[in-house]
């Protein structure tokens, strides 16, 4: 079972909702200069369209994910204030 270390730390969007321990969803990940799909497992169910962070590779194009909110989004207009 080959692990894909390049995908760890990448973000993506859920194309199909995850169901927690009941089953995976599907994620579109920005990796290697393009996008690829993987089966996505999460501890808690996550709805379709959720932005997620890949936290582990489970091999065979399967990854573990958590919900992700970019911390820079919270800064809002900081770049506008310095212009």
Backbone as XML, in Angstrom:
<?xml version="1.0"?>
<chain id="A" units="angstrom">
  <residue number="1" name="UNK">
    <atom name="N" x="0.851" y="-1.173" z="0.000"/>
    <atom name="CA" x="0.000" y="0.000" z="0.000"/>
    <atom name="C" x="0.896" y="1.235" z="0.000"/>
  </residue>
  <residue number="2" name="UNK">
    <atom name="N" x="1.092" y="1.828" z="-1.188"/>
    <atom name="CA" x="1.960" y="2.988" z="-1.330"/>
    <atom name="C" x="1.273" y="4.244" z="-0.824"/>
  </residue>
  <residue number="3" name="UNK">
    <atom name="N" x="1.967" y="4.956" z="0.055"/>
    <atom name="CA" x="1.433" y="6.214" z="0.588"/>
    <atom name="C" x="1.867" y="7.350" z="-0.326"/>
  </residue>
  <residue number="4" name="UNK">
    <atom name="N" x="1.015" y="8.359" z="-0.468"/>
    <atom name="CA" x="1.292" y="9.521" z="-1.312"/>
    <atom name="C" x="1.570" y="10.707" z="-0.400"/>
  </residue>
  <residue number="5" name="UNK">
    <atom name="N" x="2.833" y="10.885" z="-0.028"/>
    <atom name="CA" x="3.210" y="11.942" z="0.906"/>
    <atom name="C" x="3.010" y="13.342" z="0.314"/>
  </residue>
  <residue number="6" name="UNK">
    <atom name="N" x="3.033" y="13.484" z="-1.016"/>
    <atom name="CA" x="2.899" y="14.799" z="-1.650"/>
    <atom name="C" x="1.550" y="15.448" z="-1.371"/>
  </residue>
  <residue number="7" name="UNK">
    <atom name="N" x="0.541" y="14.671" z="-1.104"/>
    <atom name="CA" x="-0.816" y="15.202" z="-0.914"/>
    <atom name="C" x="-1.042" y="15.725" z="0.509"/>
  </residue>
  <residue number="8" name="UNK">
    <atom name="N" x="-0.227" y="15.281" z="1.480"/>
    <atom name="CA" x="-0.386" y="15.727" z="2.875"/>
    <atom name="C" x="-0.098" y="17.223" z="2.967"/>
  </residue>
  <residue number="9" name="UNK">
    <atom name="N" x="-1.016" y="17.957" z="3.576"/>
    <atom name="CA" x="-0.892" y="19.404" z="3.706"/>
    <atom name="C" x="-1.584" y="20.177" z="2.600"/>
  </residue>
  <residue number="10" name="UNK">
    <atom name="N" x="-2.081" y="19.473" z="1.594"/>
    <atom name="CA" x="-2.812" y="20.130" z="0.508"/>
    <atom name="C" x="-4.261" y="20.362" z="0.925"/>
  </residue>
  <residue number="11" name="UNK">
    <atom name="N" x="-4.874" y="21.350" z="0.298"/>
    <atom name="CA" x="-6.290" y="21.606" z="0.547"/>
    <atom name="C" x="-7.097" y="21.222" z="-0.678"/>
  </residue>
  <residue number="12" name="UNK">
    <atom name="N" x="-8.380" y="21.035" z="-0.454"/>
    <atom name="CA" x="-9.265" y="20.696" z="-1.552"/>
    <atom name="C" x="-10.705" y="20.895" z="-1.159"/>
  </residue>
  <residue number="13" name="UNK">
    <atom name="N" x="-11.597" y="20.512" z="-2.049"/>
    <atom name="CA" x="-13.031" y="20.665" z="-1.823"/>
    <atom name="C" x="-13.706" y="19.306" z="-1.954"/>
  </residue>
  <residue number="14" name="UNK">
    <atom name="N" x="-14.627" y="19.036" z="-1.037"/>
    <atom name="CA" x="-15.362" y="17.770" z="-1.099"/>
    <atom name="C" x="-16.358" y="17.793" z="-2.252"/>
  </residue>
  <residue number="15" name="UNK">
    <atom name="N" x="-16.216" y="16.827" z="-3.153"/>
    <atom name="CA" x="-17.161" y="16.659" z="-4.250"/>
    <atom name="C" x="-18.339" y="15.809" z="-3.799"/>
  </residue>
  <residue number="16" name="UNK">
    <atom name="N" x="-18.070" y="14.877" z="-2.892"/>
    <atom name="CA" x="-19.084" y="14.011" z="-2.298"/>
    <atom name="C" x="-18.866" y="14.052" z="-0.791"/>
  </residue>
  <residue number="17" name="UNK">
    <atom name="N" x="-19.931" y="14.278" z="-0.034"/>
    <atom name="CA" x="-19.849" y="14.401" z="1.425"/>
    <atom name="C" x="-19.227" y="13.162" z="2.058"/>
  </residue>
  <residue number="18" name="UNK">
    <atom name="N" x="-18.484" y="13.373" z="3.154"/>
    <atom name="CA" x="-17.984" y="12.243" z="3.935"/>
    <atom name="C" x="-19.064" y="11.848" z="4.933"/>
  </residue>
  <residue number="19" name="UNK">
    <atom name="N" x="-18.984" y="10.599" z="5.423"/>
    <atom name="CA" x="-19.989" y="10.109" z="6.363"/>
    <atom name="C" x="-19.361" y="9.670" z="7.677"/>
  </residue>
  <residue number="20" name="UNK">
    <atom name="N" x="-18.217" y="10.254" z="8.033"/>
    <atom name="CA" x="-17.542" y="9.848" z="9.258"/>
    <atom name="C" x="-17.118" y="8.394" z="9.168"/>
  </residue>
  <residue number="21" name="UNK">
    <atom name="N" x="-17.350" y="7.646" z="10.228"/>
    <atom name="CA" x="-16.954" y="6.232" z="10.243"/>
    <atom name="C" x="-17.821" y="5.370" z="9.320"/>
  </residue>
  <residue number="22" name="UNK">
    <atom name="N" x="-18.923" y="5.919" z="8.821"/>
    <atom name="CA" x="-19.817" y="5.152" z="7.941"/>
    <atom name="C" x="-19.318" y="5.078" z="6.504"/>
  </residue>
  <residue number="23" name="UNK">
    <atom name="N" x="-18.339" y="5.897" z="6.149"/>
    <atom name="CA" x="-17.798" y="5.789" z="4.802"/>
    <atom name="C" x="-17.166" y="7.066" z="4.296"/>
  </residue>
  <residue number="24" name="UNK">
    <atom name="N" x="-16.400" y="6.942" z="3.208"/>
    <atom name="CA" x="-15.675" y="8.088" z="2.673"/>
    <atom name="C" x="-16.527" y="8.928" z="1.733"/>
  </residue>
  <residue number="25" name="UNK">
    <atom name="N" x="-15.995" y="10.118" z="1.472"/>
    <atom name="CA" x="-16.518" y="10.961" z="0.410"/>
    <atom name="C" x="-15.449" y="11.037" z="-0.665"/>
  </residue>
  <residue number="26" name="UNK">
    <atom name="N" x="-15.524" y="12.067" z="-1.480"/>
    <atom name="CA" x="-14.519" y="12.248" z="-2.529"/>
    <atom name="C" x="-14.066" y="13.698" z="-2.515"/>
  </residue>
  <residue number="27" name="UNK">
    <atom name="N" x="-12.763" y="13.897" z="-2.672"/>
    <atom name="CA" x="-12.169" y="15.236" z="-2.627"/>
    <atom name="C" x="-11.428" y="15.521" z="-3.924"/>
  </residue>
  <residue number="28" name="UNK">
    <atom name="N" x="-11.495" y="16.778" z="-4.343"/>
    <atom name="CA" x="-10.686" y="17.270" z="-5.444"/>
    <atom name="C" x="-9.560" y="18.079" z="-4.809"/>
  </residue>
  <residue number="29" name="UNK">
    <atom name="N" x="-8.316" y="17.603" z="-4.974"/>
    <atom name="CA" x="-7.152" y="18.187" z="-4.303"/>
    <atom name="C" x="-6.266" y="18.901" z="-5.314"/>
  </residue>
  <residue number="30" name="UNK">
    <atom name="N" x="-5.775" y="20.081" z="-4.924"/>
    <atom name="CA" x="-4.781" y="20.791" z="-5.720"/>
    <atom name="C" x="-3.402" y="20.258" z="-5.317"/>
  </residue>
  <residue number="31" name="UNK">
    <atom name="N" x="-2.780" y="19.506" z="-6.222"/>
    <atom name="CA" x="-1.497" y="18.871" z="-5.919"/>
    <atom name="C" x="-0.700" y="18.686" z="-7.212"/>
  </residue>
  <residue number="32" name="UNK">
    <atom name="N" x="0.616" y="18.754" z="-7.115"/>
    <atom name="CA" x="1.523" y="18.524" z="-8.250"/>
    <atom name="C" x="1.213" y="19.409" z="-9.461"/>
  </residue>
  <residue number="33" name="UNK">
    <atom name="N" x="0.775" y="20.643" z="-9.217"/>
    <atom name="CA" x="0.508" y="21.580" z="-10.303"/>
    <atom name="C" x="-0.809" y="21.353" z="-11.023"/>
  </residue>
  <residue number="34" name="UNK">
    <atom name="N" x="-1.655" y="20.506" z="-10.482"/>
    <atom name="CA" x="-2.951" y="20.236" z="-11.095"/>
    <atom name="C" x="-3.960" y="19.853" z="-10.033"/>
  </residue>
  <residue number="35" name="UNK">
    <atom name="N" x="-4.978" y="19.121" z="-10.428"/>
    <atom name="CA" x="-5.960" y="18.620" z="-9.469"/>
    <atom name="C" x="-6.144" y="17.117" z="-9.666"/>
  </residue>
  <residue number="36" name="UNK">
    <atom name="N" x="-6.374" y="16.430" z="-8.549"/>
    <atom name="CA" x="-6.593" y="14.987" z="-8.564"/>
    <atom name="C" x="-7.699" y="14.660" z="-7.573"/>
  </residue>
  <residue number="37" name="UNK">
    <atom name="N" x="-8.397" y="13.553" z="-7.802"/>
    <atom name="CA" x="-9.438" y="13.124" z="-6.870"/>
    <atom name="C" x="-8.939" y="11.971" z="-6.003"/>
  </residue>
  <residue number="38" name="UNK">
    <atom name="N" x="-9.425" y="11.943" z="-4.767"/>
    <atom name="CA" x="-9.085" y="10.905" z="-3.795"/>
    <atom name="C" x="-10.344" y="10.571" z="-3.003"/>
  </residue>
  <residue number="39" name="UNK">
    <atom name="N" x="-10.404" y="9.358" z="-2.470"/>
    <atom name="CA" x="-11.413" y="9.044" z="-1.470"/>
    <atom name="C" x="-11.004" y="9.773" z="-0.200"/>
  </residue>
  <residue number="40" name="UNK">
    <atom name="N" x="-11.963" y="10.388" z="0.469"/>
    <atom name="CA" x="-11.659" y="11.219" z="1.643"/>
    <atom name="C" x="-12.379" y="10.681" z="2.868"/>
  </residue>
  <residue number="41" name="UNK">
    <atom name="N" x="-11.620" y="10.399" z="3.920"/>
    <atom name="CA" x="-12.164" y="9.917" z="5.193"/>
    <atom name="C" x="-12.044" y="11.022" z="6.234"/>
  </residue>
  <residue number="42" name="UNK">
    <atom name="N" x="-13.068" y="11.171" z="7.070"/>
    <atom name="CA" x="-13.033" y="12.144" z="8.162"/>
    <atom name="C" x="-13.668" y="11.516" z="9.394"/>
  </residue>
  <residue number="43" name="UNK">
    <atom name="N" x="-13.292" y="12.024" z="10.578"/>
    <atom name="CA" x="-13.871" y="11.489" z="11.814"/>
    <atom name="C" x="-15.351" y="11.813" z="11.920"/>
  </residue>
  <residue number="44" name="UNK">
    <atom name="N" x="-15.722" y="13.024" z="11.533"/>
    <atom name="CA" x="-17.108" y="13.474" z="11.577"/>
    <atom name="C" x="-17.605" y="13.663" z="10.145"/>
  </residue>
  <residue number="45" name="UNK">
    <atom name="N" x="-18.889" y="13.475" z="9.890"/>
    <atom name="CA" x="-19.421" y="13.745" z="8.551"/>
    <atom name="C" x="-19.194" y="15.207" z="8.153"/>
  </residue>
  <residue number="46" name="UNK">
    <atom name="N" x="-18.820" y="15.415" z="6.896"/>
    <atom name="CA" x="-18.613" y="16.755" z="6.349"/>
    <atom name="C" x="-19.436" y="16.883" z="5.068"/>
  </residue>
  <residue number="47" name="UNK">
    <atom name="N" x="-20.138" y="18.013" z="4.881"/>
    <atom name="CA" x="-20.991" y="18.157" z="3.702"/>
    <atom name="C" x="-20.213" y="18.449" z="2.420"/>
  </residue>
  <residue number="48" name="UNK">
    <atom name="N" x="-20.859" y="18.160" z="1.312"/>
    <atom name="CA" x="-20.314" y="18.477" z="-0.010"/>
    <atom name="C" x="-19.997" y="19.964" z="-0.064"/>
  </residue>
  <residue number="49" name="UNK">
    <atom name="N" x="-18.872" y="20.313" z="-0.706"/>
    <atom name="CA" x="-18.479" y="21.701" z="-0.860"/>
    <atom name="C" x="-17.574" y="22.212" z="0.246"/>
  </residue>
  <residue number="50" name="UNK">
    <atom name="N" x="-17.389" y="21.426" z="1.317"/>
    <atom name="CA" x="-16.529" y="21.824" z="2.423"/>
    <atom name="C" x="-15.074" y="21.882" z="1.967"/>
  </residue>
  <residue number="51" name="UNK">
    <atom name="N" x="-14.361" y="22.944" z="2.356"/>
    <atom name="CA" x="-12.916" y="23.010" z="2.123"/>
    <atom name="C" x="-12.247" y="22.197" z="3.218"/>
  </residue>
  <residue number="52" name="UNK">
    <atom name="N" x="-11.341" y="21.312" z="2.806"/>
    <atom name="CA" x="-10.680" y="20.418" z="3.756"/>
    <atom name="C" x="-9.177" y="20.449" z="3.575"/>
  </residue>
  <residue number="53" name="UNK">
    <atom name="N" x="-8.478" y="20.023" z="4.621"/>
    <atom name="CA" x="-7.027" y="19.888" z="4.631"/>
    <atom name="C" x="-6.696" y="18.410" z="4.725"/>
  </residue>
  <residue number="54" name="UNK">
    <atom name="N" x="-5.809" y="17.932" z="3.870"/>
    <atom name="CA" x="-5.382" y="16.533" z="3.912"/>
    <atom name="C" x="-4.367" y="16.376" z="5.041"/>
  </residue>
  <residue number="55" name="UNK">
    <atom name="N" x="-4.674" y="15.483" z="6.003"/>
    <atom name="CA" x="-3.794" y="15.301" z="7.154"/>
    <atom name="C" x="-3.070" y="13.962" z="7.142"/>
  </residue>
  <residue number="56" name="UNK">
    <atom name="N" x="-3.505" y="13.043" z="6.267"/>
    <atom name="CA" x="-2.799" y="11.762" z="6.161"/>
    <atom name="C" x="-3.087" y="11.109" z="4.821"/>
  </residue>
  <residue number="57" name="UNK">
    <atom name="N" x="-2.139" y="10.299" z="4.389"/>
    <atom name="CA" x="-2.325" y="9.470" z="3.208"/>
    <atom name="C" x="-2.578" y="8.052" z="3.696"/>
  </residue>
  <residue number="58" name="UNK">
    <atom name="N" x="-3.646" y="7.453" z="3.204"/>
    <atom name="CA" x="-3.978" y="6.079" z="3.593"/>
    <atom name="C" x="-3.605" y="5.082" z="2.498"/>
  </residue>
  <residue number="59" name="UNK">
    <atom name="N" x="-2.907" y="5.556" z="1.470"/>
    <atom name="CA" x="-2.526" y="4.699" z="0.367"/>
    <atom name="C" x="-3.689" y="4.469" z="-0.579"/>
  </residue>
  <residue number="60" name="UNK">
    <atom name="N" x="-3.395" y="3.923" z="-1.754"/>
    <atom name="CA" x="-4.428" y="3.580" z="-2.741"/>
    <atom name="C" x="-5.397" y="4.736" z="-3.003"/>
  </residue>
  <residue number="61" name="UNK">
    <atom name="N" x="-4.856" y="5.968" z="-3.126"/>
    <atom name="CA" x="-5.654" y="7.170" z="-3.437"/>
    <atom name="C" x="-6.745" y="7.437" z="-2.411"/>
  </residue>
  <residue number="62" name="UNK">
    <atom name="N" x="-6.404" y="7.182" z="-1.134"/>
    <atom name="CA" x="-7.300" y="7.484" z="-0.025"/>
    <atom name="C" x="-6.564" y="8.383" z="0.965"/>
  </residue>
  <residue number="63" name="UNK">
    <atom name="N" x="-7.287" y="9.393" z="1.487"/>
    <atom name="CA" x="-6.682" y="10.341" z="2.412"/>
    <atom name="C" x="-7.590" y="10.595" z="3.602"/>
  </residue>
  <residue number="64" name="UNK">
    <atom name="N" x="-6.978" y="11.032" z="4.697"/>
    <atom name="CA" x="-7.721" y="11.509" z="5.863"/>
    <atom name="C" x="-7.776" y="13.018" z="5.793"/>
  </residue>
  <residue number="65" name="UNK">
    <atom name="N" x="-8.948" y="13.607" z="6.096"/>
    <atom name="CA" x="-9.118" y="15.052" z="5.990"/>
    <atom name="C" x="-9.796" y="15.636" z="7.227"/>
  </residue>
  <residue number="66" name="UNK">
    <atom name="N" x="-9.597" y="16.952" z="7.407"/>
    <atom name="CA" x="-10.320" y="17.718" z="8.417"/>
    <atom name="C" x="-10.844" y="18.977" z="7.733"/>
  </residue>
  <residue number="67" name="UNK">
    <atom name="N" x="-11.903" y="19.549" z="8.307"/>
    <atom name="CA" x="-12.426" y="20.801" z="7.766"/>
    <atom name="C" x="-11.356" y="21.881" z="7.898"/>
  </residue>
  <residue number="68" name="UNK">
    <atom name="N" x="-11.270" y="22.770" z="6.910"/>
    <atom name="CA" x="-10.204" y="23.766" z="6.883"/>
    <atom name="C" x="-10.765" y="25.153" z="6.591"/>
  </residue>
  <residue number="69" name="UNK">
    <atom name="N" x="-10.329" y="26.110" z="7.363"/>
    <atom name="CA" x="-10.603" y="27.521" z="7.090"/>
    <atom name="C" x="-9.254" y="28.221" z="7.054"/>
  </residue>
  <residue number="70" name="UNK">
    <atom name="N" x="-8.948" y="28.870" z="5.966"/>
    <atom name="CA" x="-7.662" y="29.543" z="5.811"/>
    <atom name="C" x="-7.538" y="30.650" z="6.848"/>
  </residue>
  <residue number="71" name="UNK">
    <atom name="N" x="-6.530" y="30.604" z="7.726"/>
    <atom name="CA" x="-6.393" y="31.626" z="8.766"/>
    <atom name="C" x="-6.162" y="33.025" z="8.194"/>
  </residue>
  <residue number="72" name="UNK">
    <atom name="N" x="-5.648" y="33.131" z="6.986"/>
    <atom name="CA" x="-5.435" y="34.437" z="6.380"/>
    <atom name="C" x="-6.750" y="35.108" z="6.001"/>
  </residue>
  <residue number="73" name="UNK">
    <atom name="N" x="-7.802" y="34.319" z="5.785"/>
    <atom name="CA" x="-9.110" y="34.899" z="5.487"/>
    <atom name="C" x="-9.619" y="35.725" z="6.663"/>
  </residue>
  <residue number="74" name="UNK">
    <atom name="N" x="-9.254" y="35.363" z="7.876"/>
    <atom name="CA" x="-9.693" y="36.077" z="9.068"/>
    <atom name="C" x="-9.071" y="37.471" z="9.158"/>
  </residue>
  <residue number="75" name="UNK">
    <atom name="N" x="-7.965" y="37.691" z="8.449"/>
    <atom name="CA" x="-7.299" y="38.988" z="8.480"/>
    <atom name="C" x="-8.044" y="40.033" z="7.651"/>
  </residue>
  <residue number="76" name="UNK">
    <atom name="N" x="-8.902" y="39.578" z="6.780"/>
    <atom name="CA" x="-9.747" y="40.480" z="6.000"/>
    <atom name="C" x="-8.970" y="41.488" z="5.196"/>
  </residue>
  <residue number="77" name="UNK">
    <atom name="N" x="-9.177" y="42.748" z="5.487"/>
    <atom name="CA" x="-8.611" y="43.844" z="4.694"/>
    <atom name="C" x="-7.238" y="44.291" z="5.117"/>
  </residue>
  <residue number="78" name="UNK">
    <atom name="N" x="-6.440" y="43.483" z="5.749"/>
    <atom name="CA" x="-5.111" y="43.901" z="6.205"/>
    <atom name="C" x="-4.274" y="44.424" z="5.036"/>
  </residue>
  <residue number="79" name="UNK">
    <atom name="N" x="-4.274" y="43.724" z="3.908"/>
    <atom name="CA" x="-3.454" y="44.177" z="2.778"/>
    <atom name="C" x="-3.960" y="45.508" z="2.244"/>
  </residue>
  <residue number="80" name="UNK">
    <atom name="N" x="-5.263" y="45.788" z="2.315"/>
    <atom name="CA" x="-5.810" y="47.062" z="1.858"/>
    <atom name="C" x="-5.351" y="48.206" z="2.758"/>
  </residue>
  <residue number="81" name="UNK">
    <atom name="N" x="-5.213" y="47.941" z="4.045"/>
    <atom name="CA" x="-4.841" y="48.979" z="5.018"/>
    <atom name="C" x="-3.393" y="49.417" z="4.839"/>
  </residue>
  <residue number="82" name="UNK">
    <atom name="N" x="-2.552" y="48.533" z="4.285"/>
    <atom name="CA" x="-1.134" y="48.859" z="4.137"/>
    <atom name="C" x="-0.823" y="49.428" z="2.771"/>
  </residue>
  <residue number="83" name="UNK">
    <atom name="N" x="-1.788" y="49.462" z="1.877"/>
    <atom name="CA" x="-1.556" y="49.969" z="0.509"/>
    <atom name="C" x="-1.561" y="51.467" z="0.462"/>
  </residue>
</chain>
